[in-house]
Structures are given as structure tokens and as C-alpha cells.
mmCIF file of C-alpha atoms and ligand atoms in Angstrom:
data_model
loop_
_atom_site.group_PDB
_atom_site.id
_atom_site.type_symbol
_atom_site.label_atom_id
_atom_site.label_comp_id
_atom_site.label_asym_id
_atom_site.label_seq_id
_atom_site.Cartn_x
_atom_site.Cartn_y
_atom_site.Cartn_z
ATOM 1 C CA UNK W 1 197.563 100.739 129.492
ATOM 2 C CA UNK W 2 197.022 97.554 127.112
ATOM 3 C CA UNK W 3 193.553 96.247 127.184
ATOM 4 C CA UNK W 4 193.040 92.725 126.069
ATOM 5 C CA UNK W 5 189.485 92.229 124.610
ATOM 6 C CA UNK W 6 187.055 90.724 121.638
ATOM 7 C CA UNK W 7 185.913 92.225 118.986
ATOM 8 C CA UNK W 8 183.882 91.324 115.374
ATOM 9 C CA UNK W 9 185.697 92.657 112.493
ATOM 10 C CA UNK W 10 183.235 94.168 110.362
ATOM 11 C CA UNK W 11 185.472 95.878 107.865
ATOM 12 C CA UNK W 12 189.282 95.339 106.668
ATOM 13 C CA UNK W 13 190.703 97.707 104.221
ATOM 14 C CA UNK W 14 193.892 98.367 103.025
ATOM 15 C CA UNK W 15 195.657 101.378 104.783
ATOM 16 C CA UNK W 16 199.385 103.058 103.729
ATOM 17 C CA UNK W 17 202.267 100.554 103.235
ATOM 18 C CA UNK W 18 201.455 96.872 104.256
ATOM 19 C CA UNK W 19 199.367 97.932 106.923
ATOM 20 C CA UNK W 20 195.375 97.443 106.888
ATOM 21 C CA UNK W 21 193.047 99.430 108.845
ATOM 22 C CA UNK W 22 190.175 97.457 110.992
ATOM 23 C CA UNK W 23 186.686 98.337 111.703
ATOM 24 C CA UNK W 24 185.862 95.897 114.616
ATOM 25 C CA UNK W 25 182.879 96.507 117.249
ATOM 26 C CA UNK W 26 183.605 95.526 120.712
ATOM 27 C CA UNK W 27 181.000 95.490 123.720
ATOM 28 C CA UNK W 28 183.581 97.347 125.822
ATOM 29 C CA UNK W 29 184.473 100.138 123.884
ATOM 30 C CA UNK W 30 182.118 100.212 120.725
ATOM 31 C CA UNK W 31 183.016 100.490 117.471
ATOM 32 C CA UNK W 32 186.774 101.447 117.193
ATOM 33 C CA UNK W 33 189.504 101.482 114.503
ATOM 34 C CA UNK W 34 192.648 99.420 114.324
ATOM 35 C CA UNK W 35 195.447 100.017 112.352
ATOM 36 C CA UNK W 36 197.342 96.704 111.855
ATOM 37 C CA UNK W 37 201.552 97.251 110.412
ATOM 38 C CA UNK W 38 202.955 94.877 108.742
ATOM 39 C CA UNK W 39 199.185 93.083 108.233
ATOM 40 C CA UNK W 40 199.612 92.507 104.015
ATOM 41 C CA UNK W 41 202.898 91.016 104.410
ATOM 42 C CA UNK W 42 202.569 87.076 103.713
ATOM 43 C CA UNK W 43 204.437 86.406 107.098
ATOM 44 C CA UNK W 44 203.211 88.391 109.085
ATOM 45 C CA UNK W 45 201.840 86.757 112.547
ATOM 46 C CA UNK W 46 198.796 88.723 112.805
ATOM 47 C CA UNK W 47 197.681 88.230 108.891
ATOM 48 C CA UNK W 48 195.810 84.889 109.543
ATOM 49 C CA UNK W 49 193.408 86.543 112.584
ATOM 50 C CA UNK W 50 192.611 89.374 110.539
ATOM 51 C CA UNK W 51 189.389 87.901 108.331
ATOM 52 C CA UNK W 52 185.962 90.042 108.030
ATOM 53 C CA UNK W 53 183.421 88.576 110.134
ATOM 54 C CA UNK W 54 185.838 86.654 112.562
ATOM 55 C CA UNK W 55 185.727 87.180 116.274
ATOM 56 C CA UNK W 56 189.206 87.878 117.406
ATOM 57 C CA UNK W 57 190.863 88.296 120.861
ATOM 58 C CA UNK W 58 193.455 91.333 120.239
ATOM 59 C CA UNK W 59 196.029 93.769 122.425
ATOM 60 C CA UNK W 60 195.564 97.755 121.765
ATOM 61 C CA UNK W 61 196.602 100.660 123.828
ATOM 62 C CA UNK W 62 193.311 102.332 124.715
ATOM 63 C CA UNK W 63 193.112 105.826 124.941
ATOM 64 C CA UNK W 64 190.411 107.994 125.704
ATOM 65 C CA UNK W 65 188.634 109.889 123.333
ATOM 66 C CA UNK W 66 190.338 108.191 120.780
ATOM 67 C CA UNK W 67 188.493 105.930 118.258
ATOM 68 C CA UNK W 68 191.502 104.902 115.937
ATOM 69 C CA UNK W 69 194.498 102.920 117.476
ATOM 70 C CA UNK W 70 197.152 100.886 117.032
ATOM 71 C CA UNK W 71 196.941 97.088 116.956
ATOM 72 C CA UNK W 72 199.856 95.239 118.682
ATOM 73 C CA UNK W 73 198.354 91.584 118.257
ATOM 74 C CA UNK W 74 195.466 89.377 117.600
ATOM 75 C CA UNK W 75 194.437 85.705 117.601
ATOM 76 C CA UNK W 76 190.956 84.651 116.268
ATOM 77 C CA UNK W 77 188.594 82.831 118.523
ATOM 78 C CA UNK W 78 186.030 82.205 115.957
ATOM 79 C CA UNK W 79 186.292 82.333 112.397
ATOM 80 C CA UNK W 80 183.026 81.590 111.130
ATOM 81 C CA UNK W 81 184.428 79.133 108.660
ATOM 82 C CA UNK W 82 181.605 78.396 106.297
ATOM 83 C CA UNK W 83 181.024 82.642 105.959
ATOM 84 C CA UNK W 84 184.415 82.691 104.093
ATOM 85 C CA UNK W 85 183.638 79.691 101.851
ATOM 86 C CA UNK W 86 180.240 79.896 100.618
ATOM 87 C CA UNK W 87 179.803 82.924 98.457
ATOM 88 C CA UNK W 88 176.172 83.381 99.491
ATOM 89 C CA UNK W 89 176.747 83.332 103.183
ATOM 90 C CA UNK W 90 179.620 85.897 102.792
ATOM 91 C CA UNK W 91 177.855 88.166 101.064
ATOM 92 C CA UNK W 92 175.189 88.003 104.095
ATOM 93 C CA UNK W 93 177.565 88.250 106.236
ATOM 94 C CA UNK W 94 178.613 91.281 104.969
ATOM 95 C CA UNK W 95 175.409 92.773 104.961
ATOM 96 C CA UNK W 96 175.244 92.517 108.402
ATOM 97 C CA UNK W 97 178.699 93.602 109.173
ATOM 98 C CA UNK W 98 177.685 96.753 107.101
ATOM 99 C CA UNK W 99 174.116 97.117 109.428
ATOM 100 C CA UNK W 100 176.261 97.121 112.604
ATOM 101 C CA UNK W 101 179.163 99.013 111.145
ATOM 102 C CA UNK W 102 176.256 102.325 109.938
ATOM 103 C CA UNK W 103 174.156 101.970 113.266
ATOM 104 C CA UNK W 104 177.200 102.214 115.541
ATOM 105 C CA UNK W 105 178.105 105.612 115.484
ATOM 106 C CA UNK W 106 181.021 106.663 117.089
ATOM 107 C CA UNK W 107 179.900 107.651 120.784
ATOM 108 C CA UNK W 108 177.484 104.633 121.375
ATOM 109 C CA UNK W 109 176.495 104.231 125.212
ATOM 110 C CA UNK W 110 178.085 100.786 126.535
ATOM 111 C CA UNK W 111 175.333 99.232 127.010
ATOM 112 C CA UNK W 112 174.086 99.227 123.482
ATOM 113 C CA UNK W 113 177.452 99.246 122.482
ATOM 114 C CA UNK W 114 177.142 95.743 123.825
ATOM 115 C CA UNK W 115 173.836 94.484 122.712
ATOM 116 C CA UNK W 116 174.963 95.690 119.081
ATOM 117 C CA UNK W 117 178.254 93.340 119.433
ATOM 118 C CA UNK W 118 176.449 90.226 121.193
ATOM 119 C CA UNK W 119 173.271 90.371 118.421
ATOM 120 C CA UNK W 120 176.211 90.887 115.393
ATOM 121 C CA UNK W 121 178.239 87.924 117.232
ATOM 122 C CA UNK W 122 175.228 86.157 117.185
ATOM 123 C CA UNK W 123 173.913 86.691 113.749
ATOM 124 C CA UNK W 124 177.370 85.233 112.284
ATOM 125 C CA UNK W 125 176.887 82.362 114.392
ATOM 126 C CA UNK W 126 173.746 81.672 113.189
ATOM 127 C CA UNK W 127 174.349 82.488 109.657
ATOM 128 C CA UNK W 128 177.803 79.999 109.814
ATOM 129 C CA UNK W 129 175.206 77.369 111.656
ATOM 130 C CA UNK W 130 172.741 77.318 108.468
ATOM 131 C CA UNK W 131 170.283 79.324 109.293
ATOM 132 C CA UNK W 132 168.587 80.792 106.418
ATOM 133 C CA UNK W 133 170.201 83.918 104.839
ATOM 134 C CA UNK W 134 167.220 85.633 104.206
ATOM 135 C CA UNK W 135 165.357 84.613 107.261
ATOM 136 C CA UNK W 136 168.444 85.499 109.252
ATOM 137 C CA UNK W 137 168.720 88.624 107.753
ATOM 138 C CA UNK W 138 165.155 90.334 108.586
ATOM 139 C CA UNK W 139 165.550 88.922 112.141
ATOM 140 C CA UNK W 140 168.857 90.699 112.806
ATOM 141 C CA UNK W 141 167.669 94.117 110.674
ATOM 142 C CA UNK W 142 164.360 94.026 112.284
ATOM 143 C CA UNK W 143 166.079 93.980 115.831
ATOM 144 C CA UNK W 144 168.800 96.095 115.142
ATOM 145 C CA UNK W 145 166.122 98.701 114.114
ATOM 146 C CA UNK W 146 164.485 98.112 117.286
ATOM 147 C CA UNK W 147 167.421 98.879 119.019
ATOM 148 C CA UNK W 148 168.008 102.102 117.201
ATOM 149 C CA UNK W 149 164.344 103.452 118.392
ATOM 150 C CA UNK W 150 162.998 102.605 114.513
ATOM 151 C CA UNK W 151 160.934 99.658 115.316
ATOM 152 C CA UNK W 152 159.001 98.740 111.889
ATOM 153 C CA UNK W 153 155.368 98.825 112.578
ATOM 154 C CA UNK W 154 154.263 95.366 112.444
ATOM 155 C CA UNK W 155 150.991 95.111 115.147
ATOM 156 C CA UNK W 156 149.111 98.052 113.133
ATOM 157 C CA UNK W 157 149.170 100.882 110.566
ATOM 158 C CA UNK W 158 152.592 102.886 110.712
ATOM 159 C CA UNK W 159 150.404 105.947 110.164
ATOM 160 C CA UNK W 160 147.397 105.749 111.871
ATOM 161 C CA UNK W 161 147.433 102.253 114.135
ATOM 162 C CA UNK W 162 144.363 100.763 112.957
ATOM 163 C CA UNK W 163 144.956 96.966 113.276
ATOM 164 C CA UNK W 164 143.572 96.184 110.067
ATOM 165 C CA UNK W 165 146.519 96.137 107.421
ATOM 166 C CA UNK W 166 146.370 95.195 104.450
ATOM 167 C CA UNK W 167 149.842 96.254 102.970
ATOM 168 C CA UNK W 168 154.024 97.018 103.940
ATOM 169 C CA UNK W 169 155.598 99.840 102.723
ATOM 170 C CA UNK W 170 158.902 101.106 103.916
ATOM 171 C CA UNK W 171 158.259 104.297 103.136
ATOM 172 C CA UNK W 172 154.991 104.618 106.004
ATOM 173 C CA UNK W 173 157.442 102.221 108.096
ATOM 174 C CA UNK W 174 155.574 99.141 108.387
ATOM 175 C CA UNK W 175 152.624 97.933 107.994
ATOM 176 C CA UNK W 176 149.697 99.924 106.037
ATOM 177 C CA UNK W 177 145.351 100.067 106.677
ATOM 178 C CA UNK W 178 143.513 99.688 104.085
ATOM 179 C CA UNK W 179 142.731 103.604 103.372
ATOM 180 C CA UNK W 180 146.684 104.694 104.083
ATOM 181 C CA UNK W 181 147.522 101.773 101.323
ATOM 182 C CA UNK W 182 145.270 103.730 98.955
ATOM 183 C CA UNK W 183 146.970 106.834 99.867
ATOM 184 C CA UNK W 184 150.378 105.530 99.666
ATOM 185 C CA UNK W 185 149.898 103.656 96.497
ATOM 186 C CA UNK W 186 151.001 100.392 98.299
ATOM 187 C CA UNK W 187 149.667 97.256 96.986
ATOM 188 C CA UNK W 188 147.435 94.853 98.669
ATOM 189 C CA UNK W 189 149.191 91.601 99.976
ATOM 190 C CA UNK W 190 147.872 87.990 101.359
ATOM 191 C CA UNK W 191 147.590 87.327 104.674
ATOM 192 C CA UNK W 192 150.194 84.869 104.195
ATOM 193 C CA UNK W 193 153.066 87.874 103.148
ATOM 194 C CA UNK W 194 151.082 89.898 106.183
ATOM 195 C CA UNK W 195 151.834 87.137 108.545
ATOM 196 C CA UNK W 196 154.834 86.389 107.923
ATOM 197 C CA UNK W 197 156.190 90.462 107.994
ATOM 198 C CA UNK W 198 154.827 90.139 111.492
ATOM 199 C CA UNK W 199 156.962 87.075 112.439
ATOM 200 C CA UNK W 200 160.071 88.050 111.440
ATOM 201 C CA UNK W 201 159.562 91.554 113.251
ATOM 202 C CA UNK W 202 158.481 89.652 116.736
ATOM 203 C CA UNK W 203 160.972 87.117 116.814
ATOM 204 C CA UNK W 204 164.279 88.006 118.108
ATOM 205 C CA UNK W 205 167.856 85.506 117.416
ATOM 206 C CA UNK W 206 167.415 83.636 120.279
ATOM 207 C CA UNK W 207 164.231 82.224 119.109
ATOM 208 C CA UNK W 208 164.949 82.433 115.300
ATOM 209 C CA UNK W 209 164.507 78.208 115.195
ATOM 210 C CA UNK W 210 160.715 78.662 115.978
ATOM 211 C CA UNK W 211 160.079 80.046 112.534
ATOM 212 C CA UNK W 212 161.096 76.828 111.127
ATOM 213 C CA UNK W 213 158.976 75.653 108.571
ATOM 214 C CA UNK W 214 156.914 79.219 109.319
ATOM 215 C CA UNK W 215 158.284 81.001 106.488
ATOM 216 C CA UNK W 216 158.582 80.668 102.880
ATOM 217 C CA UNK W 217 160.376 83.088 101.332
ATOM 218 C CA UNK W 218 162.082 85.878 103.680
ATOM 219 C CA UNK W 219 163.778 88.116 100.499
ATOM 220 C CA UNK W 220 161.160 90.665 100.414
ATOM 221 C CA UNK W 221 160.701 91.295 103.719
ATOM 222 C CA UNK W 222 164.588 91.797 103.742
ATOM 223 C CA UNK W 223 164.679 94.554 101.069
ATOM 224 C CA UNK W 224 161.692 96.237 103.190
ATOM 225 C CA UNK W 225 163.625 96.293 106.193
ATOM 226 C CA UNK W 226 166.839 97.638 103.940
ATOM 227 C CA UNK W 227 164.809 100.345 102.684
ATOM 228 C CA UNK W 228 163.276 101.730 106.131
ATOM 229 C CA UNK W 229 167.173 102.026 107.063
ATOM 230 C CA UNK W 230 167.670 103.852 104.111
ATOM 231 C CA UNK W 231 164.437 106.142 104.279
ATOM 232 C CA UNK W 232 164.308 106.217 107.681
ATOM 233 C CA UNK W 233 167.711 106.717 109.022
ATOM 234 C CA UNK W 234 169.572 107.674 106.075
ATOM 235 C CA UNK W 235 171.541 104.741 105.696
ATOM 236 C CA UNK W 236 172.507 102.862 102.584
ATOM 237 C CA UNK W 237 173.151 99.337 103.023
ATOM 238 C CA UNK W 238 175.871 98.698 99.266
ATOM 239 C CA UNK W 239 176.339 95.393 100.290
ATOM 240 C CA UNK W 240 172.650 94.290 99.762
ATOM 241 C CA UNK W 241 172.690 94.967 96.065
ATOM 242 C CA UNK W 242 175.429 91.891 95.418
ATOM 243 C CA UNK W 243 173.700 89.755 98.114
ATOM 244 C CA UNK W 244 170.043 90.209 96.023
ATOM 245 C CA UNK W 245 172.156 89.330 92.536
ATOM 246 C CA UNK W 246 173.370 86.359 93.641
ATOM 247 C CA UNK W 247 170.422 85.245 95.075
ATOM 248 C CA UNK W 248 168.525 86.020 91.391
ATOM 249 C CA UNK W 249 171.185 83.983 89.866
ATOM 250 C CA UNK W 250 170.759 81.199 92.294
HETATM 251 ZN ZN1 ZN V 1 146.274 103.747 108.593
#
């Protein structure tokens, strides 16, 4: 049976002869592979709905207990222009291609299945809207971990839930009390920093406008939410390295 559905393409790499192989997460089935013939010839019809990041509308024959299949076509329904032309916004866009693409394992329930797809689809849309990279960026990680049961602590100590914190560290999981800061060799930070951790760990996308003006700089809080995927679920995020260089050259 051919199922018509959407999907994000979070991933497009180059597979045998002419033919590229798709990572695209879908609410319906999850996170499936697509194999795409004929995809790196210039005139092929498929070749212009096949970006990363773009929301496409595609035909596969779905078969049970299979995750890899065989595309038979695709049109894109959003393309998420600005994402392919600014170099900054691609390279966040990747990032959170790459979150989705490591949290979405293989035998995902549906329903998260389709919370993962809707917050990804929604993230992009955001991201090509102008939202701020960085701001954007510990919203989406910080619910994504939620949604993977790794909430970061942000209403008391990771380690002992005394409400008086004085640090983050990714390592406890959020934020740290005074005597676990000691103890983890985390440093002090203002309230300001404290504050604004807090924030972007309550606020969710569809309320990401009311931190306008809230937040000054979001980049550390990103790389602290990067690291508790890494030390926490074991995932390594290689597309934040290139997004924090270009943001030191900027
Ligand atoms: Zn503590």
C-alpha cells in the first residue's frame, strides 16, 4: 500500500549511484529512511523537494517493521527559505535536525513520535521567522529533553532540591545549591544568568515571544543544555561545534 504523508528531512546523504538516502521524521510513522534513485541527477523531478530542513509531502510503500524504504515522489510544502540562505540559521537548523534525528530512536511510540515532528516543525518555523538562534535553540533542547524524561533541573538543586541555587552545571543536570556547587567545583553565577536558565527551561515554542526583551544572551545556556545530552544520554550533538564558531566569528 502507498501512504501519502509529511515529513521534516533532517538528514540527506549521498547513497550508491545518483541516489541519496533521507533521514526524515514523520508523526505517523517516526523517524524512517528514504532512499531517493535518480535524486543527484540535475533533472531529476524529485531533486528540488529534497533540501535538509524542508517539510515535504512524499509517496513510499510502507511496510511493517521496516524503517528504510523506497521513495517514489515528493513535493515540498515548506522550505524554510531563509534556513538555506543565511549561514547562521542553517547551521541552527542543523543542530536541531541533529537533536531530533539522536532522540528518535528507531521504535518511538506514535504519540511522541508526533510531538517530536510537530516541536522540530515548529522550531524551523520559528528559526526561518527570526527568532533568535540561540534563544530558539535552548527552548527546543530544553523541551525535547523534557520529552525524553531528562528534564534539566531548573526549580531547585539537581542533587539535593534545595531551592536555593546558586550555580548550572550539566554535569549535576541543572541547577546547583550552594554546598553541591562547592562540591562540584561549579562556579557561582548572578541572579541574572540564574534567571534566565530558568526561563528558557519553563517556556515551551508556543510561548517563545514572551521572552522578548527577557533575555540577553542565550549561548551559554545552549552549550549547557548540549552537554546534559551528551552526559546524560550519551549523545553528541557535531553540529554544535560549527554553529558556536560562527557565532565567535560573528
Ligand atoms: Zn544541593
Amino acid at each position: 500500500m502507498s501512504d501519502r504523508i509529511e515529513g521534516l528531512i533532517l538528514k540527506q546523504t549521498d547513497y550508491r549511484e545518483n541516489a541519496v538516502l533521507l533521514t526524515v521524521m514523520t508523526a505517523e510513522y517516526g523517524k524512517i529512511s528514504l532512499v531517493a534513485h535518480g535524486a543527484r541527477k540535475l533533472t531529476s523531478k524529485n531533486a528540488a523537494s529534497l533540501m535538509p530542513y524542508a517539510r515535504i509531502e512524499f509517496l513510499f510503500d510502507y511496510k511493517d517493521g521496516r524503517t528504510i524504504f523506497r521513495l517514489q515522489n515528493a513535493r515540498t510544502v515548506r522550505l524554510y527559505r531563509h534556513l538555506h540562505e543565511d549561514l547562521v540559521l542553517s547551521a541552527a537548523a542543523a543542530v536541531v535536525c541533529e537533536v531530533c534525528d539522536l532522540l528518535a530512536y528507531d521504535s518511538l511510540d506514535a504519540g511522541t513520535a508526533a510531538r517530536y515532528f510537530m516541536e522540530t516543525d515548529q522550531a524551523l518555523e520559528l528559526l526561518n521567522g527570526g527568532t533568535d538562534p540561540d534563544v530558539l535553540l535552548a527552548v527546543y533542547i530544553s523541551d525535547m529533553l523534557q520529552e525524553a524524561g531528562l528534564a534539566p533541573a531548573a526549580d531547585g538543586c539537581a542533587v539535593c532540591g534545595d531551592v536555593h541555587v546558586v550555580g548550572i552545571s550539566a554535569e549535576a543536570g541543572g541547577f546547583v545549591c550552594a554546598a553541591h556547587a562547592a562540591e562540584l567545583n561549579v562556579p557561582r553565577q548572578s541572579v541574572t544568568r540564574l534567571r534566565q536558565f530558568r526561563l528558557l527551561n519553563k517556556a515551551s515554542l508556543d510561548q517563545i515571544g514572551r521572552l522578548d526583551g527577557l533575555i540577553e544572551k542565550a549561548g551559554d545556556d545552549v552549550a549547557v543544555l548540549i552537554d546534559i545530552l551528551r552526559l546524560h544520554a550519551g549523545l553528541e550533538i557535531r553540529s554544535f561545534a560549527f554553529y558556536q564558531r560562527l557565532n565567535a566569528i560573528e
